[in-house]
GROMACS .gro file of N, CA and C in nm:
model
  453
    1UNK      N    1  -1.665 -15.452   6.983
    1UNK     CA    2  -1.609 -15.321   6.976
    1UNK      C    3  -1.502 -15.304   6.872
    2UNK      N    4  -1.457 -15.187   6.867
    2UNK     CA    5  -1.333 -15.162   6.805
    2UNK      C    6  -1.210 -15.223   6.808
    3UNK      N    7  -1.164 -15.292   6.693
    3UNK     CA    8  -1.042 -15.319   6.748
    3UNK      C    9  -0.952 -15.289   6.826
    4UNK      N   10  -0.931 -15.143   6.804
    4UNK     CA   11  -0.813 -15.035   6.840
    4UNK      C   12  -0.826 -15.039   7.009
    5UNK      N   13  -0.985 -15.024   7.044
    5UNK     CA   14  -0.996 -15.069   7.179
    5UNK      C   15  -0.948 -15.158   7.224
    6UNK      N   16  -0.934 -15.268   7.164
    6UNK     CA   17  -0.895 -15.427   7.263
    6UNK      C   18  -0.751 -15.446   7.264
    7UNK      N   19  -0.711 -15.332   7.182
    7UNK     CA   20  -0.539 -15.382   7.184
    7UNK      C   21  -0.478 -15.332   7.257
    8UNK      N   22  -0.330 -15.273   7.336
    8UNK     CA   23  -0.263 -15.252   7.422
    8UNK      C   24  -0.295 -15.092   7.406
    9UNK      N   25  -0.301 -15.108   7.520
    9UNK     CA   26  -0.304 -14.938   7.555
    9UNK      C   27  -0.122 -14.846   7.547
   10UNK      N   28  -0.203 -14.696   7.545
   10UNK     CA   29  -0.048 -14.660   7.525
   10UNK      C   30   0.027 -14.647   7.658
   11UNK      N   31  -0.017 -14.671   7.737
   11UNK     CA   32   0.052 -14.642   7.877
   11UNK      C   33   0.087 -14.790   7.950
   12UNK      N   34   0.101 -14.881   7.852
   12UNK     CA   35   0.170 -15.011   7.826
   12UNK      C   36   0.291 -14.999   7.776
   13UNK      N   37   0.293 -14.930   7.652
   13UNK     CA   38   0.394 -14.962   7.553
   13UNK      C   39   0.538 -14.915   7.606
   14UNK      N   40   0.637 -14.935   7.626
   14UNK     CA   41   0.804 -14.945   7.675
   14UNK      C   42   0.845 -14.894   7.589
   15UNK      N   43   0.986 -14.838   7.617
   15UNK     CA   44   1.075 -14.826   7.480
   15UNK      C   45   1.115 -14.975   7.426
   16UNK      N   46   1.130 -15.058   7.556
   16UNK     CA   47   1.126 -15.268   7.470
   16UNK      C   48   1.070 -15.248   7.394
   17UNK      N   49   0.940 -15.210   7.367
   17UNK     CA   50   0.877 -15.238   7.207
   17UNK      C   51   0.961 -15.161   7.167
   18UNK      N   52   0.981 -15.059   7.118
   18UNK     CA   53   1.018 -15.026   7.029
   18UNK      C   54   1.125 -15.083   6.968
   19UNK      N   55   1.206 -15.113   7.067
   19UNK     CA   56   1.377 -15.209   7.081
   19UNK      C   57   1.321 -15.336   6.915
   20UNK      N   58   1.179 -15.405   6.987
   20UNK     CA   59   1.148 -15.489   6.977
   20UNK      C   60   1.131 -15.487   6.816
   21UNK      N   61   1.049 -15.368   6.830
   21UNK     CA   62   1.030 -15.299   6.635
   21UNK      C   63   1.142 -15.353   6.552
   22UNK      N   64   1.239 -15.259   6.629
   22UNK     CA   65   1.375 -15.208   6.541
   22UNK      C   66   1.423 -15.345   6.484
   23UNK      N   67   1.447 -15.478   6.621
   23UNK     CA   68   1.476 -15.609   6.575
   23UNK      C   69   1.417 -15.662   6.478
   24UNK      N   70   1.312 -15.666   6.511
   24UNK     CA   71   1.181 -15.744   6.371
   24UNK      C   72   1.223 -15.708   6.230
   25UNK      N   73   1.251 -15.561   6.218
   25UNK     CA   74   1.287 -15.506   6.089
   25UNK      C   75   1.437 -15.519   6.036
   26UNK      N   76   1.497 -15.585   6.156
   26UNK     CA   77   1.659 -15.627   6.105
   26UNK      C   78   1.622 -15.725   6.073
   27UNK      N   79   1.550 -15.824   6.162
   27UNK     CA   80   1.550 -16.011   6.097
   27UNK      C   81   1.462 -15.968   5.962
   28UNK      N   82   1.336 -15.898   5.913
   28UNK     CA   83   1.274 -15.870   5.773
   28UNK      C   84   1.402 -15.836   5.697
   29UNK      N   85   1.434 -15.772   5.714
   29UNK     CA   86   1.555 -15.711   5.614
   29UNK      C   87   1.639 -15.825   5.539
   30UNK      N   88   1.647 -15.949   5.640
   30UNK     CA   89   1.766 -16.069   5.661
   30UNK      C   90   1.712 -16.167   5.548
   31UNK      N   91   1.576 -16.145   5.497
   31UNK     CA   92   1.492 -16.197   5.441
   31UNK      C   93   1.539 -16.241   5.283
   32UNK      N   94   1.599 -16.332   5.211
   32UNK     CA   95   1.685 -16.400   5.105
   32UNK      C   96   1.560 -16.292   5.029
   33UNK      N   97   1.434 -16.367   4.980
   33UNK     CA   98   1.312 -16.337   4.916
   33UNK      C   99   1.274 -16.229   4.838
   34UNK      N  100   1.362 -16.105   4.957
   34UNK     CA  101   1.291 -15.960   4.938
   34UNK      C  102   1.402 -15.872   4.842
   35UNK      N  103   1.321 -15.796   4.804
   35UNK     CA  104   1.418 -15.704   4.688
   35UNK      C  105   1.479 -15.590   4.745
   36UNK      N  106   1.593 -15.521   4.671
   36UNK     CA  107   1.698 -15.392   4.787
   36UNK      C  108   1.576 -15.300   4.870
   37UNK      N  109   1.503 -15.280   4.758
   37UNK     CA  110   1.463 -15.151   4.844
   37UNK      C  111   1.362 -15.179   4.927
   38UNK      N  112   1.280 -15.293   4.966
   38UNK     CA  113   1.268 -15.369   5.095
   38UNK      C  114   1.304 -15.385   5.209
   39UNK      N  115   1.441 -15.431   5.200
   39UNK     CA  116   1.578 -15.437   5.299
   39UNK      C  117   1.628 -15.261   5.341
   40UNK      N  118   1.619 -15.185   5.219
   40UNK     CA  119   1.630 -15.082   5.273
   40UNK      C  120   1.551 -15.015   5.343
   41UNK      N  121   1.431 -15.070   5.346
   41UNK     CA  122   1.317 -14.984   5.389
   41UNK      C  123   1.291 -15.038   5.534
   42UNK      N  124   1.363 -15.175   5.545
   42UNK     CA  125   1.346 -15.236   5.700
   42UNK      C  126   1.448 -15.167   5.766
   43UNK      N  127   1.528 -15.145   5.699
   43UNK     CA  128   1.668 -15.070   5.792
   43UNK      C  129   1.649 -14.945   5.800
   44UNK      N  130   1.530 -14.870   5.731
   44UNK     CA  131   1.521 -14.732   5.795
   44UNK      C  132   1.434 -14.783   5.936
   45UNK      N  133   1.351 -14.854   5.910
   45UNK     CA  134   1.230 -14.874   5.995
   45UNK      C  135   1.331 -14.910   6.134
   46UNK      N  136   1.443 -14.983   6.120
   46UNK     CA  137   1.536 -14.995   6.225
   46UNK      C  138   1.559 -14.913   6.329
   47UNK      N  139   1.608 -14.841   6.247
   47UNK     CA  140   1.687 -14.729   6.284
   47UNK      C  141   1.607 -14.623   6.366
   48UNK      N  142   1.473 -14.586   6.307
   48UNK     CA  143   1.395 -14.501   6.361
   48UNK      C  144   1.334 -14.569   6.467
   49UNK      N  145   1.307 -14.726   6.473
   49UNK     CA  146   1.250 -14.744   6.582
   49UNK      C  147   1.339 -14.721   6.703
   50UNK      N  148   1.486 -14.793   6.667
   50UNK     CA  149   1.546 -14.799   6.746
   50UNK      C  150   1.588 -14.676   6.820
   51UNK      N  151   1.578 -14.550   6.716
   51UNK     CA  152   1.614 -14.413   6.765
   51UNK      C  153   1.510 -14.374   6.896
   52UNK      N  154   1.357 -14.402   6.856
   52UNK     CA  155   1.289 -14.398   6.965
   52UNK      C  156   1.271 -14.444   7.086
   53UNK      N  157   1.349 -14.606   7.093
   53UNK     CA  158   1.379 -14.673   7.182
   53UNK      C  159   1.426 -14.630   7.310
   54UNK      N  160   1.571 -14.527   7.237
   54UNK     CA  161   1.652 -14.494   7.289
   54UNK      C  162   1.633 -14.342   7.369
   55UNK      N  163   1.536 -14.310   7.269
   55UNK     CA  164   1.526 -14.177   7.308
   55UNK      C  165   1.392 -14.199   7.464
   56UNK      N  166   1.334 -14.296   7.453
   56UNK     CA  167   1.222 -14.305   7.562
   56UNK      C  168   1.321 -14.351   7.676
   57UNK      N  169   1.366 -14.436   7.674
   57UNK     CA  170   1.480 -14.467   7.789
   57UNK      C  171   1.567 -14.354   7.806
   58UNK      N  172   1.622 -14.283   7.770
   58UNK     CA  173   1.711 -14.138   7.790
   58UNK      C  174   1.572 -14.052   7.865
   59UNK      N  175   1.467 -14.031   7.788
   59UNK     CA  176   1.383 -13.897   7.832
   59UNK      C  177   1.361 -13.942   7.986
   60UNK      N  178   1.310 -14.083   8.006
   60UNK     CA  179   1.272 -14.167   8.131
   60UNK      C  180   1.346 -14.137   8.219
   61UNK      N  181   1.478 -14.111   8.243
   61UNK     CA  182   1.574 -14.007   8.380
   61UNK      C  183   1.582 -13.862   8.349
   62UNK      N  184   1.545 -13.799   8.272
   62UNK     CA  185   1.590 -13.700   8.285
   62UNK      C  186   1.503 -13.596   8.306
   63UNK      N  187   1.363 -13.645   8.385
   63UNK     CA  188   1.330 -13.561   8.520
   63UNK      C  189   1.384 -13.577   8.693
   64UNK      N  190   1.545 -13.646   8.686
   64UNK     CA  191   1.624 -13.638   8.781
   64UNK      C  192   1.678 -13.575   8.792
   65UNK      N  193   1.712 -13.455   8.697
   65UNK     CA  194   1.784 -13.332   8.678
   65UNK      C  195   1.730 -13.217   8.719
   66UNK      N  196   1.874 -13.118   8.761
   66UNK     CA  197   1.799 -13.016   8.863
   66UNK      C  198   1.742 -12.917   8.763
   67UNK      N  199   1.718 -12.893   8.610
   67UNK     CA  200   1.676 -12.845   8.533
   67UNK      C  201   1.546 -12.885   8.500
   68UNK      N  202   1.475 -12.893   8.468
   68UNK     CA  203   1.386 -12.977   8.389
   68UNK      C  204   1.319 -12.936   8.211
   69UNK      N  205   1.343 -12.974   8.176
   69UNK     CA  206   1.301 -12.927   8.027
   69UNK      C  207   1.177 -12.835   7.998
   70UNK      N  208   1.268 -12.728   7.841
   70UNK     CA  209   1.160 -12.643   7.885
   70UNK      C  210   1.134 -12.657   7.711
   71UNK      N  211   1.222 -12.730   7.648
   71UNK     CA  212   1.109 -12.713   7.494
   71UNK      C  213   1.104 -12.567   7.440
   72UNK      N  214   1.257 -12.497   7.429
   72UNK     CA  215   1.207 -12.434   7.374
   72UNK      C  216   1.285 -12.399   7.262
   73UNK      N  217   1.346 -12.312   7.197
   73UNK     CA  218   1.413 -12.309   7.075
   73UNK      C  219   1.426 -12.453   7.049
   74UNK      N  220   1.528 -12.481   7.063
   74UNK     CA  221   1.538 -12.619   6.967
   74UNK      C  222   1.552 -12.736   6.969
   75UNK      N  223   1.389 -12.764   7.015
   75UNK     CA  224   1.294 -12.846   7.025
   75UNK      C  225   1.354 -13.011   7.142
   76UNK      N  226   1.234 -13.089   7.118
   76UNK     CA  227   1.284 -13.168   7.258
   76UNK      C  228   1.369 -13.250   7.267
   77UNK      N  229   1.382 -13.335   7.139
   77UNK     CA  230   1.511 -13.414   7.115
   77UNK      C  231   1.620 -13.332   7.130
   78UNK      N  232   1.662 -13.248   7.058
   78UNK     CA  233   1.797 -13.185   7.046
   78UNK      C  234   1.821 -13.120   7.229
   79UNK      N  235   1.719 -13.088   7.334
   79UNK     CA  236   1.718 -13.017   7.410
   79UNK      C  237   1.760 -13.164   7.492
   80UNK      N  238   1.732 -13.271   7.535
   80UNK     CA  239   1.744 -13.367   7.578
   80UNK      C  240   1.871 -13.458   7.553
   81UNK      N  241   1.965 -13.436   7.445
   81UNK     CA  242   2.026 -13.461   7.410
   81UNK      C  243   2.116 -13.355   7.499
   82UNK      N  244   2.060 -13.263   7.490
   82UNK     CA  245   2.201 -13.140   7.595
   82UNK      C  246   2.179 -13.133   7.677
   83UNK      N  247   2.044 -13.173   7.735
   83UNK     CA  248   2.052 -13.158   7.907
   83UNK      C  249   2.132 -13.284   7.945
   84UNK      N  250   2.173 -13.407   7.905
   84UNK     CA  251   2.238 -13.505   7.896
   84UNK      C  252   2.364 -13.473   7.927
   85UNK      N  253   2.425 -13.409   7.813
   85UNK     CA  254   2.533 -13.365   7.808
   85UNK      C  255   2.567 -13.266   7.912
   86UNK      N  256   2.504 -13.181   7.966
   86UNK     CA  257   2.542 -13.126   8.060
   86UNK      C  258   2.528 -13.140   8.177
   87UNK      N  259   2.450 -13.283   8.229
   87UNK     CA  260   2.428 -13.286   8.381
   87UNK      C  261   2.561 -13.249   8.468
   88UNK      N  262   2.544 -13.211   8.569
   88UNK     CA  263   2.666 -13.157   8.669
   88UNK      C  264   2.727 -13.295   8.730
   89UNK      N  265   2.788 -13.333   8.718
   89UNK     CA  266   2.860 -13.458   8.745
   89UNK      C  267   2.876 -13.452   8.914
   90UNK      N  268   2.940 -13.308   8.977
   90UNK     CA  269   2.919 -13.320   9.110
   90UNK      C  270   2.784 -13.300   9.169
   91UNK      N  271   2.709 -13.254   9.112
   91UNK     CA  272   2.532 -13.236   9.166
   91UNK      C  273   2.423 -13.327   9.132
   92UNK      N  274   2.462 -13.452   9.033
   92UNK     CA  275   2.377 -13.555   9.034
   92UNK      C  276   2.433 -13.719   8.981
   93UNK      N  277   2.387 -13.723   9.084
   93UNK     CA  278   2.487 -13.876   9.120
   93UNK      C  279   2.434 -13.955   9.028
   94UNK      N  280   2.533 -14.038   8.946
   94UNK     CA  281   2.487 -14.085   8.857
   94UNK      C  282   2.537 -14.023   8.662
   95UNK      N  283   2.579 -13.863   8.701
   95UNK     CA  284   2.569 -13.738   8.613
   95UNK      C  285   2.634 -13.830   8.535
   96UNK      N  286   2.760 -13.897   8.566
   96UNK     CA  287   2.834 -13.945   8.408
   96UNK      C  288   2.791 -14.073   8.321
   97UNK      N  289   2.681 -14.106   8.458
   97UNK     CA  290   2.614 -14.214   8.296
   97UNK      C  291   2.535 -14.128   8.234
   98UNK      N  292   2.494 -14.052   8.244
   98UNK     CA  293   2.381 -13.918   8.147
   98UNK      C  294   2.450 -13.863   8.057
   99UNK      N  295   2.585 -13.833   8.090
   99UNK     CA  296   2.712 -13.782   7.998
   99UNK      C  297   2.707 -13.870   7.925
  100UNK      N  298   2.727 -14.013   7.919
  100UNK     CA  299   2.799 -14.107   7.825
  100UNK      C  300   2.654 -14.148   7.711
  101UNK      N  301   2.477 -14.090   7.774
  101UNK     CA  302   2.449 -14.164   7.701
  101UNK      C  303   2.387 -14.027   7.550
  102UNK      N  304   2.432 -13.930   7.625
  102UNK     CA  305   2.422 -13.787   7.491
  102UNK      C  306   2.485 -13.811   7.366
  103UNK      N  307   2.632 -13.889   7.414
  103UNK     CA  308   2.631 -13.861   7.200
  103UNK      C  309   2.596 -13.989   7.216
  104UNK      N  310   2.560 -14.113   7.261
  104UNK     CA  311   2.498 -14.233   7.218
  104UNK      C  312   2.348 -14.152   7.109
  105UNK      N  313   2.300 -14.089   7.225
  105UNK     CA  314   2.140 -14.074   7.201
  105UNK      C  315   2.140 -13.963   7.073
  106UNK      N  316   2.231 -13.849   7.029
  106UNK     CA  317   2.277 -13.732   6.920
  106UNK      C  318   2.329 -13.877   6.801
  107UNK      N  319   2.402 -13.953   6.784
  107UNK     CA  320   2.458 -14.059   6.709
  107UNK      C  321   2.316 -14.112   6.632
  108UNK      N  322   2.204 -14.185   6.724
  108UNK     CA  323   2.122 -14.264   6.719
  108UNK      C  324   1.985 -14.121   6.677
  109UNK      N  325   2.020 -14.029   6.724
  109UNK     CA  326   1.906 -13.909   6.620
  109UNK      C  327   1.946 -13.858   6.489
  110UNK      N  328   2.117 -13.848   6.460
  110UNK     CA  329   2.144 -13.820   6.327
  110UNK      C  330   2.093 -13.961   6.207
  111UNK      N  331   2.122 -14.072   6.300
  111UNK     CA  332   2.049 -14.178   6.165
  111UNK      C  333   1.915 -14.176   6.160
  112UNK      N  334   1.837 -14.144   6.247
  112UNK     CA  335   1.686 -14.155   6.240
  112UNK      C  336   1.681 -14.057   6.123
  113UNK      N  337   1.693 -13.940   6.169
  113UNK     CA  338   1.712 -13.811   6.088
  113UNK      C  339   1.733 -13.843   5.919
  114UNK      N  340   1.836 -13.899   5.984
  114UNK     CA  341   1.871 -13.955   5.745
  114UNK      C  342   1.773 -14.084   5.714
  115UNK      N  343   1.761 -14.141   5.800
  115UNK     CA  344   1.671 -14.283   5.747
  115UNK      C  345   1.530 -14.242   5.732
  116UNK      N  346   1.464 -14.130   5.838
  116UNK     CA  347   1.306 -14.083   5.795
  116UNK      C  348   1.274 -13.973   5.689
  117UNK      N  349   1.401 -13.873   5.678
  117UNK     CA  350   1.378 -13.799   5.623
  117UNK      C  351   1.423 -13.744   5.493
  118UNK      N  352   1.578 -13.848   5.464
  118UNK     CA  353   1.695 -13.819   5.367
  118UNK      C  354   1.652 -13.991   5.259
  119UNK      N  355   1.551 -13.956   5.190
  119UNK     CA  356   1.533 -14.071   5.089
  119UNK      C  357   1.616 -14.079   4.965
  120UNK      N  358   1.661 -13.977   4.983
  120UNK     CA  359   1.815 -14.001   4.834
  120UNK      C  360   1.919 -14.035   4.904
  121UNK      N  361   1.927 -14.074   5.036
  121UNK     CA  362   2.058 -14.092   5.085
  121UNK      C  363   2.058 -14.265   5.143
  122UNK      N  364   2.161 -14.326   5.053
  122UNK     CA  365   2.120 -14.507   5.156
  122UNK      C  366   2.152 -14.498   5.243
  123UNK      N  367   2.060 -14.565   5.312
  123UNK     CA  368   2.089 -14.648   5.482
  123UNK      C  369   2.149 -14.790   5.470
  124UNK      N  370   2.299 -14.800   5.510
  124UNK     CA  371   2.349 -14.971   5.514
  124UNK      C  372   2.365 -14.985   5.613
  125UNK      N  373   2.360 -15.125   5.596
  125UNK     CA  374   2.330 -15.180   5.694
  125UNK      C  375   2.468 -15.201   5.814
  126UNK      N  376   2.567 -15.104   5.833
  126UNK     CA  377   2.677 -15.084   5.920
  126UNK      C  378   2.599 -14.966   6.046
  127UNK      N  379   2.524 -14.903   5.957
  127UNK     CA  380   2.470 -14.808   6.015
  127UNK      C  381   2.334 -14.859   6.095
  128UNK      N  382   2.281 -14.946   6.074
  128UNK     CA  383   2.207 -15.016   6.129
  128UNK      C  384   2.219 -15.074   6.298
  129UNK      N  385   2.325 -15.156   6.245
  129UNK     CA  386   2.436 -15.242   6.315
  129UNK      C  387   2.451 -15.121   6.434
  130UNK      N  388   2.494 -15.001   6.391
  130UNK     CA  389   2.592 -14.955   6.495
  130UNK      C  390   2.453 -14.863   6.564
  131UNK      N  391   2.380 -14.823   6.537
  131UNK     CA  392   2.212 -14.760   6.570
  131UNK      C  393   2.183 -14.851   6.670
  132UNK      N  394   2.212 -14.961   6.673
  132UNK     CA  395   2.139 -15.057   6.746
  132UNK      C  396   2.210 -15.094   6.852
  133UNK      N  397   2.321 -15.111   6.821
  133UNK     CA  398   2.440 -15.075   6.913
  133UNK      C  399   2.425 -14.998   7.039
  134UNK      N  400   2.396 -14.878   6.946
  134UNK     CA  401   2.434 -14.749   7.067
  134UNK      C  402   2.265 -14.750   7.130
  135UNK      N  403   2.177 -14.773   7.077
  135UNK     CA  404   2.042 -14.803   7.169
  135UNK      C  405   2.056 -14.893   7.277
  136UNK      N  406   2.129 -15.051   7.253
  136UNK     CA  407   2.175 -15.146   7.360
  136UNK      C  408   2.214 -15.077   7.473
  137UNK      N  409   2.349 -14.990   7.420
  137UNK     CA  410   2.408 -14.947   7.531
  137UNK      C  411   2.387 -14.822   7.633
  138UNK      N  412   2.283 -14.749   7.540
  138UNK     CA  413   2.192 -14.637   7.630
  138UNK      C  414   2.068 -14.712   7.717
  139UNK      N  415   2.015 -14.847   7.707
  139UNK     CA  416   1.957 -14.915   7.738
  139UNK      C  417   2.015 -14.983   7.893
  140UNK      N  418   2.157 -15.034   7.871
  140UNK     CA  419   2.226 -15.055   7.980
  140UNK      C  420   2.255 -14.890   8.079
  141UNK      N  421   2.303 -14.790   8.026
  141UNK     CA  422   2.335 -14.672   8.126
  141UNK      C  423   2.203 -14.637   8.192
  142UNK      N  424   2.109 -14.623   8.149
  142UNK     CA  425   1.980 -14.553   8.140
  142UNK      C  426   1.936 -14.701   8.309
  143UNK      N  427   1.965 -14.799   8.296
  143UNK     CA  428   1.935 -14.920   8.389
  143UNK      C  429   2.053 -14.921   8.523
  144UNK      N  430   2.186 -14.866   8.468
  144UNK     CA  431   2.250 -14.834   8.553
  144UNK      C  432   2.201 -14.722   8.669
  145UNK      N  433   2.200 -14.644   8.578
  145UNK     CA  434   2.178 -14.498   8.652
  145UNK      C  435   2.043 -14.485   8.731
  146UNK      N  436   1.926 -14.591   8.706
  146UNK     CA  437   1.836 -14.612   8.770
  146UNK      C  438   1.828 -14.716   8.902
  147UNK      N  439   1.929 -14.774   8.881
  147UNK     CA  440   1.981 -14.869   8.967
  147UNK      C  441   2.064 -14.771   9.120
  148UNK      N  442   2.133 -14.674   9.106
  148UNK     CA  443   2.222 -14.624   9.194
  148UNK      C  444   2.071 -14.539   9.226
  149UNK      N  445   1.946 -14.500   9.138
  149UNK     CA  446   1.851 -14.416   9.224
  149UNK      C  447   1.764 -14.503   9.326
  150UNK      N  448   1.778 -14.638   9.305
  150UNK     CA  449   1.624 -14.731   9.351
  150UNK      C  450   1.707 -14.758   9.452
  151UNK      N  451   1.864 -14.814   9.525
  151UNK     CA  452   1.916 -14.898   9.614
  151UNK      C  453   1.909 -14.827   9.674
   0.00000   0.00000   0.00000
């Protein structure tokens, strides 16, 4: 058969992979061998994976909210990013790890944003560093806050 058949299905894939992406393309980047715009091109690949990472672990709670997304003016990232920001802290337990992980997850969409789409603009590798950062740590809230729903 088809390759495409035998390989992982999409209702496998985690935001870990993606995590997983973002790493691969920091250690490529790390690579003595390769020329700038190589390295630069692994650190966009970073960044965007990692943006997605982050953003699948964020979207993953936030049908715990008494809202639920409606997609409309301006669009699902940016809308997810504010339903974040606004969970009711007294109406959903848990509300201030959702608070803390909005500008993680707005931080980690403005670099995707410049690394996929802003090719006259460099991506260094601080920005990398700190993308990956703030995915870790939306990675930890996002595990917290699922933790106070499962006990």
């Amino acid at each position: 058969g088809n390759l495409f058949e035998n390989s992982i299905t999409a209702s496998e894939v985690t935001p870990e992979h993606f995590l997983v992406e973002a790493r691969t393309a920091v250690a490529r980047a790390a690579n003595p061998k390769i020329q700038a715009d190589e390295i630069e091109m692994h650190w966009r690949q970073a960044v965007s994976r990692g943006y997605y990472a982050a953003y699948h672990w964020a979207n993953s709670i936030s049908g715990r909210f008494v809202n639920p997304p409606s997609y409309g003016q301006t669009g699902q990232h940016k809308e997810l990013i504010d339903r974040l920001q606004y969970v009711d802290r007294k109406k959903v337990y848990g509300g201030s790890l959702a608070n803390q992980i909005a500008p993680l997850l707005a931080r980690s969409r403005e670099a995707r944003v410049k690394a996929d789409y802003y090719l006259d603009q460099t991506i260094y590798e601080s920005e990398v560093r700190a993308t990956i950062a703030n995915v870790e740590s939306i990675k930890t809230l996002v595990a917290q806050f699922l933790a106070l729903h499962t006990s």
